[in-house]
CSV table of N, CA and C in Angstrom, one decimal:
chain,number,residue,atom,x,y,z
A,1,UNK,N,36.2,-39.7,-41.1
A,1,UNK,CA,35.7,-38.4,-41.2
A,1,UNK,C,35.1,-38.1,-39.8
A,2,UNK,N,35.3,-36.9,-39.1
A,2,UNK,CA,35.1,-36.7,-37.7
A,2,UNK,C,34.0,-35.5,-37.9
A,3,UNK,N,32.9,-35.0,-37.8
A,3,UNK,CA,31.8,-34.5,-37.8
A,3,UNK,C,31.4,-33.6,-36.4
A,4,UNK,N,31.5,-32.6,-36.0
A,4,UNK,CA,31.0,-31.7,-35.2
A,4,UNK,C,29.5,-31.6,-34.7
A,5,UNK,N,28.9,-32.1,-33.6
A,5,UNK,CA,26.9,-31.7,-33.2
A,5,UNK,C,27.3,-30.7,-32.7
A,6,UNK,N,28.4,-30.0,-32.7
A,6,UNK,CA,28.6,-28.6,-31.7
A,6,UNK,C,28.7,-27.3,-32.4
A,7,UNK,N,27.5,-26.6,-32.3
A,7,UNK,CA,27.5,-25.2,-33.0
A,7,UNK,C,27.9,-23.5,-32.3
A,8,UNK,N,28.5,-23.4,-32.5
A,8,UNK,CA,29.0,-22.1,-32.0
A,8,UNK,C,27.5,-21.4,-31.6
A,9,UNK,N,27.2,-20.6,-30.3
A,9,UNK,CA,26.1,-20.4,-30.2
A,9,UNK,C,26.4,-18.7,-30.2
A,10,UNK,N,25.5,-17.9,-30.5
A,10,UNK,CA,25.2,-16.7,-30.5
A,10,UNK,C,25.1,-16.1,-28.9
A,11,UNK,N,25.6,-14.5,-28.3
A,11,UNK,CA,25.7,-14.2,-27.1
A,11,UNK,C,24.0,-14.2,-27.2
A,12,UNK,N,23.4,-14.3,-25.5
A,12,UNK,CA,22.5,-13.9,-25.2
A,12,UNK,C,22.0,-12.6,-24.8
A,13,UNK,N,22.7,-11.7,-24.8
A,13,UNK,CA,22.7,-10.6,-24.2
A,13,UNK,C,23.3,-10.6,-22.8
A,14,UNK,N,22.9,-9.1,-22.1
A,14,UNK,CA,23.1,-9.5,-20.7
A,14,UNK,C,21.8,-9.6,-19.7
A,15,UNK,N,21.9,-9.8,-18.3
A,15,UNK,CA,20.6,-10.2,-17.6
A,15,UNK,C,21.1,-9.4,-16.5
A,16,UNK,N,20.2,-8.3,-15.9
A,16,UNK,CA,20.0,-7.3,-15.2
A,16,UNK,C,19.3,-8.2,-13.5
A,17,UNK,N,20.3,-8.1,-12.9
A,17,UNK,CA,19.2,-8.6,-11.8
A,17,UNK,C,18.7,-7.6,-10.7
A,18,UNK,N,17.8,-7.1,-10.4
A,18,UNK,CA,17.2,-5.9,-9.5
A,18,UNK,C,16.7,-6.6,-8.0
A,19,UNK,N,17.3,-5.9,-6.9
A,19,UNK,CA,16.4,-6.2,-6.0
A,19,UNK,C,16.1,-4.7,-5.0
A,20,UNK,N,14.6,-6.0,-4.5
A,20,UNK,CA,13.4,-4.8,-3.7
A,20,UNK,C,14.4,-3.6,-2.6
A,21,UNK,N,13.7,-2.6,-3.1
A,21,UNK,CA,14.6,-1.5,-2.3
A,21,UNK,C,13.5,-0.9,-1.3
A,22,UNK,N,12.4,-0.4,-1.9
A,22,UNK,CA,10.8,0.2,-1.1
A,22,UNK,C,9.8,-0.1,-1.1
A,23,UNK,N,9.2,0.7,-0.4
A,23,UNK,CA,7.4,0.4,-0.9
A,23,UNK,C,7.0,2.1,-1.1
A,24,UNK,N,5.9,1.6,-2.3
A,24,UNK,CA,5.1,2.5,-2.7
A,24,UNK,C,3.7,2.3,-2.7
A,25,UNK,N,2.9,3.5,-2.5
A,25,UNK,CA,1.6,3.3,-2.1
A,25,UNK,C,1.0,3.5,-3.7
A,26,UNK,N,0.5,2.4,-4.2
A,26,UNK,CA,-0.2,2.5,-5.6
A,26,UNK,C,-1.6,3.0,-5.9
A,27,UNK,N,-2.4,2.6,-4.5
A,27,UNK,CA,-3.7,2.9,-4.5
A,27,UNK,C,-4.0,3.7,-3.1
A,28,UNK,N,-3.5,5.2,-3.4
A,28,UNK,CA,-3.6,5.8,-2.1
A,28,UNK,C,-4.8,5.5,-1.0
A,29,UNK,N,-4.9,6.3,0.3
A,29,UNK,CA,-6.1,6.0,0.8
A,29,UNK,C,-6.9,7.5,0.3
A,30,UNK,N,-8.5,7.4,0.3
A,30,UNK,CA,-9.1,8.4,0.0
A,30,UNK,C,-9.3,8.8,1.1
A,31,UNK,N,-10.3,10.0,1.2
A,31,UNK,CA,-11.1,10.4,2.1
A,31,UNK,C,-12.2,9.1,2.7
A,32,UNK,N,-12.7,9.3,3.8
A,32,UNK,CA,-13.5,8.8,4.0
A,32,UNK,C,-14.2,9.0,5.4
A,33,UNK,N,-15.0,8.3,6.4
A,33,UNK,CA,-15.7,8.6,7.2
A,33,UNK,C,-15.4,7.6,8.5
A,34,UNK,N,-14.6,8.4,9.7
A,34,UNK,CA,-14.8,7.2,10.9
A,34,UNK,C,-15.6,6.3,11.0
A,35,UNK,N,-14.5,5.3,11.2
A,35,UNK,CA,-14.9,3.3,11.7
A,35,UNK,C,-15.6,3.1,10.5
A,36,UNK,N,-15.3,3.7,9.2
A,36,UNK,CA,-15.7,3.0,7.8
A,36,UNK,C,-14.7,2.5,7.0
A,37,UNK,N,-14.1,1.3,6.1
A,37,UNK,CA,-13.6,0.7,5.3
A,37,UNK,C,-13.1,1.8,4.6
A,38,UNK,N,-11.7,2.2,4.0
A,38,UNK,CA,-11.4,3.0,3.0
A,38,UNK,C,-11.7,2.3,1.7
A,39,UNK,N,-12.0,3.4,1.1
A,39,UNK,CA,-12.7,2.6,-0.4
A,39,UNK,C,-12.2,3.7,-1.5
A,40,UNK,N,-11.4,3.5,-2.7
A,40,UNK,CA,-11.0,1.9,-3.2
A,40,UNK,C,-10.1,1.3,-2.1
A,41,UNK,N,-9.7,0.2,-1.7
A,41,UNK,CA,-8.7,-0.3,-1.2
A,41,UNK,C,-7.5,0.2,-1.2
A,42,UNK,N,-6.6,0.4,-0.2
A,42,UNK,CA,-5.4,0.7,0.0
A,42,UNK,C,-4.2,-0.2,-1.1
A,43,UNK,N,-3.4,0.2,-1.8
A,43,UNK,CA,-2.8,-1.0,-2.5
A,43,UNK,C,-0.8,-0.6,-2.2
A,44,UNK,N,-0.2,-1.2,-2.0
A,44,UNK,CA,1.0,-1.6,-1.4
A,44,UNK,C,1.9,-1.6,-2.4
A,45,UNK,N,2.9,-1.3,-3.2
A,45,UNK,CA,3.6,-2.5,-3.8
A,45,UNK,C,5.4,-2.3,-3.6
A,46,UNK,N,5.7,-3.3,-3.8
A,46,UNK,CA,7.4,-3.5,-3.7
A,46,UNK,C,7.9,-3.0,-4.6
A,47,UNK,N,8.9,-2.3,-4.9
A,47,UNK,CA,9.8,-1.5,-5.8
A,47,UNK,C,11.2,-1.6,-5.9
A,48,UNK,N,12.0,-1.5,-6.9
A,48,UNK,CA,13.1,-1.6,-6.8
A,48,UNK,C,13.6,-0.3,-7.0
A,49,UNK,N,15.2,-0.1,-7.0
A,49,UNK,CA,15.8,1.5,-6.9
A,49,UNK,C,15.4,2.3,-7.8
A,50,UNK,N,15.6,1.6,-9.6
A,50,UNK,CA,14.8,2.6,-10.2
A,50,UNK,C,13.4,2.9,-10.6
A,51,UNK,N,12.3,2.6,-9.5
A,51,UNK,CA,11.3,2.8,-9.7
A,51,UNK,C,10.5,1.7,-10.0
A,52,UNK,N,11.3,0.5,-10.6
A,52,UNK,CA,9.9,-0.6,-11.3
A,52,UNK,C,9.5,-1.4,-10.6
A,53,UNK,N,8.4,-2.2,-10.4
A,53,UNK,CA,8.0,-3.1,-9.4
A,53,UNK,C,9.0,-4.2,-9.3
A,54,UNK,N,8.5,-4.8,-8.3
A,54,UNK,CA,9.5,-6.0,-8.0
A,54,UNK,C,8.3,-7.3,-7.7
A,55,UNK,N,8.0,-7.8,-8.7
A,55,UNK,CA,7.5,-8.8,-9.0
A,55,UNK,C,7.6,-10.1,-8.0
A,56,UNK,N,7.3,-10.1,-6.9
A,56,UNK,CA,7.4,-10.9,-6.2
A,56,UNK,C,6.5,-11.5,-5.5
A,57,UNK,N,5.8,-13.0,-4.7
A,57,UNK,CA,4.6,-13.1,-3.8
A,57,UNK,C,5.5,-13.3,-2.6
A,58,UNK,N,4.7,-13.0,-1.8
A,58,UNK,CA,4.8,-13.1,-0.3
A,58,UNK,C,6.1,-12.4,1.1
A,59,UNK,N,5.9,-11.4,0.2
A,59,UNK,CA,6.7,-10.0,1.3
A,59,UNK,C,5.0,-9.5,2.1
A,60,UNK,N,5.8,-9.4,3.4
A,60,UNK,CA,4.6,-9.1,4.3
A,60,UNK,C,4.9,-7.5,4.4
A,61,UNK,N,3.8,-7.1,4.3
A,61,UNK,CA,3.9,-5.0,4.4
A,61,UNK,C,2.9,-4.8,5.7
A,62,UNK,N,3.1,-4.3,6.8
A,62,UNK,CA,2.2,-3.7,7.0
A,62,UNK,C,2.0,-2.2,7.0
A,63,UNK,N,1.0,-1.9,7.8
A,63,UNK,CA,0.3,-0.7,7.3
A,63,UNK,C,0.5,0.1,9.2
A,64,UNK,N,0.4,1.5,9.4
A,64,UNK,CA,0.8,2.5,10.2
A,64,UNK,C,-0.1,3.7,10.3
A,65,UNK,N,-0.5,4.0,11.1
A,65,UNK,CA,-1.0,6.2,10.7
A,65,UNK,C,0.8,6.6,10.7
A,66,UNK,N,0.9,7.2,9.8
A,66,UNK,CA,2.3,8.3,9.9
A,66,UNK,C,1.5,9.4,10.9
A,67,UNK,N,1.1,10.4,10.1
A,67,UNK,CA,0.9,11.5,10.4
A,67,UNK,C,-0.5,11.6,10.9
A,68,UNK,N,-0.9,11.6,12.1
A,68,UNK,CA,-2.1,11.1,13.1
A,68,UNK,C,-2.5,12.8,13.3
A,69,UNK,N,-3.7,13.6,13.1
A,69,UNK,CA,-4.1,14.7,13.9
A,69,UNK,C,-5.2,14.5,14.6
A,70,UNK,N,-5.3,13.2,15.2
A,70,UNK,CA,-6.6,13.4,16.1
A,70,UNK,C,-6.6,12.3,16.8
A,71,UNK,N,-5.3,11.4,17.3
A,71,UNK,CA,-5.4,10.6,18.2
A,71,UNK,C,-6.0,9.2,17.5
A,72,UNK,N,-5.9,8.9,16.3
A,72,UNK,CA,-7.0,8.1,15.7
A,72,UNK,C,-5.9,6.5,15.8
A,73,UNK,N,-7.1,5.7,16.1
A,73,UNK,CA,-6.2,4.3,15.7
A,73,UNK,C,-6.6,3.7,14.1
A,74,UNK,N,-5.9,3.1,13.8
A,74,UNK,CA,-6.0,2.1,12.6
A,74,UNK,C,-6.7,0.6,13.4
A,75,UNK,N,-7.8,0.2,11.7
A,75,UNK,CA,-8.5,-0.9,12.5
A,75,UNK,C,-8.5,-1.6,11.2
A,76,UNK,N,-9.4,-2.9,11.3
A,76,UNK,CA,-9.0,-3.8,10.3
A,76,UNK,C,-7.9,-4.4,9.9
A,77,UNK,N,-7.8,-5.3,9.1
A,77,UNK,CA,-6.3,-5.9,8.7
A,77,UNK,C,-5.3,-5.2,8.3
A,78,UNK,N,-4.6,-4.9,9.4
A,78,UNK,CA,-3.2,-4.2,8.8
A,78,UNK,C,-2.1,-4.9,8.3
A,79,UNK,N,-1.6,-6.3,7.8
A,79,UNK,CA,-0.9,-6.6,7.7
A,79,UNK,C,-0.8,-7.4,6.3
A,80,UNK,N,-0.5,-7.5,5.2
A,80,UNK,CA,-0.9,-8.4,3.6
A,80,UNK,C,0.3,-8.8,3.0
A,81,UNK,N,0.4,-9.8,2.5
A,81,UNK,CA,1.8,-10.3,2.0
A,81,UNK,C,1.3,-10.1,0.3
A,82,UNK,N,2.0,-10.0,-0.3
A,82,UNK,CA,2.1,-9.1,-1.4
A,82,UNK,C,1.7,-10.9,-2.4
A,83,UNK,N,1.3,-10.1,-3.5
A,83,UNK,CA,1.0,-11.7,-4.1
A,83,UNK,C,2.0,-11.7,-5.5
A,84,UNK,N,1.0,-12.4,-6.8
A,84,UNK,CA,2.9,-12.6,-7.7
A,84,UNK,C,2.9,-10.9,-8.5
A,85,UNK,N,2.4,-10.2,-8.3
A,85,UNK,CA,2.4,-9.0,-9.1
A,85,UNK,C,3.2,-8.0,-7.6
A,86,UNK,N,3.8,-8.4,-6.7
A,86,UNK,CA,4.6,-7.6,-5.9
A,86,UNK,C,3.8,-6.3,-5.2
A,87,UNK,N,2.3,-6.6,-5.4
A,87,UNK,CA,1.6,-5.7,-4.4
A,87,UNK,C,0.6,-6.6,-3.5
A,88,UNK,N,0.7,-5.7,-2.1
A,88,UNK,CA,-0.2,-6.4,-1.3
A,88,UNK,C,-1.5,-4.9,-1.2
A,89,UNK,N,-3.0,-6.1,-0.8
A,89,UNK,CA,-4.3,-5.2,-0.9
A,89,UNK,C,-4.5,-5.0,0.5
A,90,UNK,N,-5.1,-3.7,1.1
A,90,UNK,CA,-5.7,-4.0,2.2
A,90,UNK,C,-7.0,-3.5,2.2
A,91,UNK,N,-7.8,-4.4,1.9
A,91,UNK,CA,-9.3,-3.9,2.1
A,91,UNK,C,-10.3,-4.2,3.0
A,92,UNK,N,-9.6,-4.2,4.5
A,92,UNK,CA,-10.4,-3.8,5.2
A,92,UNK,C,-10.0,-2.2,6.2
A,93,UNK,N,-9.2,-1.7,6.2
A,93,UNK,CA,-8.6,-0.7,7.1
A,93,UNK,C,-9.2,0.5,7.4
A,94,UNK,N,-9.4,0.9,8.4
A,94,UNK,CA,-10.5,2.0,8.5
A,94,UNK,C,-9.1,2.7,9.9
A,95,UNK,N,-9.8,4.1,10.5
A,95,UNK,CA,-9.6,5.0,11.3
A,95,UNK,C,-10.8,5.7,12.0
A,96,UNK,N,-10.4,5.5,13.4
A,96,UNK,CA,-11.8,5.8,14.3
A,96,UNK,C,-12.2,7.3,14.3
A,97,UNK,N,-10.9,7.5,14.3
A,97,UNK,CA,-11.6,9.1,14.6
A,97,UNK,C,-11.5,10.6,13.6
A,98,UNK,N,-12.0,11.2,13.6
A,98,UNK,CA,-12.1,12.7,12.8
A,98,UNK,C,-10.9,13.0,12.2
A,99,UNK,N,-10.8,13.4,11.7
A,99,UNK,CA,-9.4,14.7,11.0
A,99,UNK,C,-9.0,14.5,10.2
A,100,UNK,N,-8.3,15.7,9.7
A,100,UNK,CA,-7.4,15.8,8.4
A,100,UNK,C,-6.1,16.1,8.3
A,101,UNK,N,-5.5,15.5,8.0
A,101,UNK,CA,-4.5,15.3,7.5
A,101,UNK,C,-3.3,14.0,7.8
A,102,UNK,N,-4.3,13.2,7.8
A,102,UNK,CA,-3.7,11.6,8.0
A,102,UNK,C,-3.0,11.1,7.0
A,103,UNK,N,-1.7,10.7,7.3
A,103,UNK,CA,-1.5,9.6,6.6
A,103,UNK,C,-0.9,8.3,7.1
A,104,UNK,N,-0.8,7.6,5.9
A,104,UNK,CA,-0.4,5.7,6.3
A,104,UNK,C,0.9,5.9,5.8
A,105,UNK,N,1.6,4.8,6.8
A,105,UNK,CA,3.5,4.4,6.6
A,105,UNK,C,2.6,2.8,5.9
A,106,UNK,N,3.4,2.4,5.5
A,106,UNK,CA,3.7,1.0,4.9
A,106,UNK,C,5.5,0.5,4.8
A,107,UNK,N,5.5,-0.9,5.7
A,107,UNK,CA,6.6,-0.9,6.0
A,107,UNK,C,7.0,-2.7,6.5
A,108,UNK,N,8.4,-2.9,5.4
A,108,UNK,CA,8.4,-4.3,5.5
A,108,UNK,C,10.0,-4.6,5.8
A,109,UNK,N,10.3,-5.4,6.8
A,109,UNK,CA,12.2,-5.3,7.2
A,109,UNK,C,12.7,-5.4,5.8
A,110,UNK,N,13.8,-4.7,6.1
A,110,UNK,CA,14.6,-4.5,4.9
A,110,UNK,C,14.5,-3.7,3.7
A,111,UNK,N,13.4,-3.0,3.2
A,111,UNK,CA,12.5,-2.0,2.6
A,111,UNK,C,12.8,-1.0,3.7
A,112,UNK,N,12.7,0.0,2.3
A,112,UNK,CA,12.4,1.9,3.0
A,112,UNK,C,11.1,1.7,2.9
A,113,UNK,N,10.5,2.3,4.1
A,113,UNK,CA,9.1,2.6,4.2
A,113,UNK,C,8.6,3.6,2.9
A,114,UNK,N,7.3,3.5,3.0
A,114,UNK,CA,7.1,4.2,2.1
A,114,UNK,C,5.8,5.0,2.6
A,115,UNK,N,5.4,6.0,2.6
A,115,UNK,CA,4.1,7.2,2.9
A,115,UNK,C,3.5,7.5,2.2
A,116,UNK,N,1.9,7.3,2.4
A,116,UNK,CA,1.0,8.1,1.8
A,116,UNK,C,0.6,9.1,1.4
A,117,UNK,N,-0.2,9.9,0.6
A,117,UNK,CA,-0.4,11.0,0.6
A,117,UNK,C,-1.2,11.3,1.3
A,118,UNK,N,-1.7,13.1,2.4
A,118,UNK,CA,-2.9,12.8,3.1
A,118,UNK,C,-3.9,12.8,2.7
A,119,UNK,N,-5.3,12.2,3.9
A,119,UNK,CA,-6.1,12.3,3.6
A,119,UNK,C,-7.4,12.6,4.4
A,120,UNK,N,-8.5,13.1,4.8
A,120,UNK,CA,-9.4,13.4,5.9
A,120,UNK,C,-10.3,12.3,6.5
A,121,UNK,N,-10.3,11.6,7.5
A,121,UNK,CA,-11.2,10.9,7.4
A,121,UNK,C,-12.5,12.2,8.3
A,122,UNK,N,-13.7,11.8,7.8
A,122,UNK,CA,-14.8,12.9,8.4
A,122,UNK,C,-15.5,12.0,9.3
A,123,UNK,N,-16.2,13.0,10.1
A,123,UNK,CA,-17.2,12.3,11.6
A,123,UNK,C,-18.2,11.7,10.6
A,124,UNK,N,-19.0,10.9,11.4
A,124,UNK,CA,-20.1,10.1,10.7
A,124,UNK,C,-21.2,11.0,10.6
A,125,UNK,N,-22.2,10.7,9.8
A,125,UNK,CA,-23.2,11.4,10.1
A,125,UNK,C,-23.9,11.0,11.3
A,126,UNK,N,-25.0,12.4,11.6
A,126,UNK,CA,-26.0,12.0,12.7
A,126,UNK,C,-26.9,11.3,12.2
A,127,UNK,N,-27.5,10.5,13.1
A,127,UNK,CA,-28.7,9.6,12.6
A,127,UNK,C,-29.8,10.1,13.6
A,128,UNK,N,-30.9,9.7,13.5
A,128,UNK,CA,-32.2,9.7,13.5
A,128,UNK,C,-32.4,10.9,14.6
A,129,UNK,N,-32.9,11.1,15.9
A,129,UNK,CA,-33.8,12.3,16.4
A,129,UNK,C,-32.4,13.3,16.4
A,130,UNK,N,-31.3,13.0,16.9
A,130,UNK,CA,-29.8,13.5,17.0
A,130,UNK,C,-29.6,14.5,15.9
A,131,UNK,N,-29.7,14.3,14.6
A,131,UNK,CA,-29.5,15.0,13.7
A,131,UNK,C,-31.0,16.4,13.4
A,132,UNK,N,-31.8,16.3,14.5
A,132,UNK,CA,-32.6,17.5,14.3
A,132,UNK,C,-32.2,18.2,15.7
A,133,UNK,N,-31.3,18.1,16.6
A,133,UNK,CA,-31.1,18.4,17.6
A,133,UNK,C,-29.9,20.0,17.5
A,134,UNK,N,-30.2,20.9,18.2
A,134,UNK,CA,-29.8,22.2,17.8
A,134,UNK,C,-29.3,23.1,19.2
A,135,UNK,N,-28.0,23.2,19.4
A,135,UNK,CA,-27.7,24.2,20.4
A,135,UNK,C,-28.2,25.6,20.4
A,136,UNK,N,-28.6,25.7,19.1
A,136,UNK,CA,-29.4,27.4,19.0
A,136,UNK,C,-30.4,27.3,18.9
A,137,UNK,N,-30.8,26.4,19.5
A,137,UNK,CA,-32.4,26.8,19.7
A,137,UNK,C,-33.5,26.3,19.1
């Protein structure tokens, strides 16, 4: 008598494989105030064509002004590799100078860049005798 251990197995379905197409900015930049830290943190993440993340560590993104109206540089760590949730943080990045309507590119080879929404950074305040100081008099 010859006995079978082999059971006909059931389909698995099928298995979708997606890969990284862009970047999207998750945690825009806010407003904020020359040579200060944007706060909340800038947040990055990798995407695939239809929209979902792309769950991945260690794609390097860096960070850009796109749209610059005042000559301003980008300071702090511009550059983050993405960890296992497929976003990278940048929490230190600031802009030196005044204006509105800035935005950040984020941009990694092989990825479509991806753009910010804008945002103002404002002059700092005056400090101490400076701020009672008055052209009119």
């Amino acid at each position: 008598v010859f006995a079978s251990w082999t059971k006909q197995s059931l389909p698995s379905g099928s298995t979708v494989v997606e890969n990284p197409t862009r970047l999207a900015f998750v945690d825009e930049p806010s407003d904020t105030v020359a040579n200060s830290t944007i706060v909340p943190e800038v947040t990055v993440a990798v995407m695939t064509a239809d929209g979902g993340a792309f769950t991945t560590a260690g794609t390097s993104i860096t960070l850009a002004i796109g749209n610059n109206p005042s000559t301003g540089a980008l300071g702090g760590t511009i550059t983050a590799a993405t960890g296992a949730n497929g976003m990278a943080a940048f929490t230190t990045v600031s802009i030196n100078q005044p204006g509105v309507g800035y935005t950040l590119t984020a941009s990694s080879p092989g990825l479509t860049p991806g753009t910010s929404a804008a945002f103002t950074v404002l002059a700092p305040p005056l400090l101490g005798a400076a701020q009672n100081f008055s052209l009119l008099g």
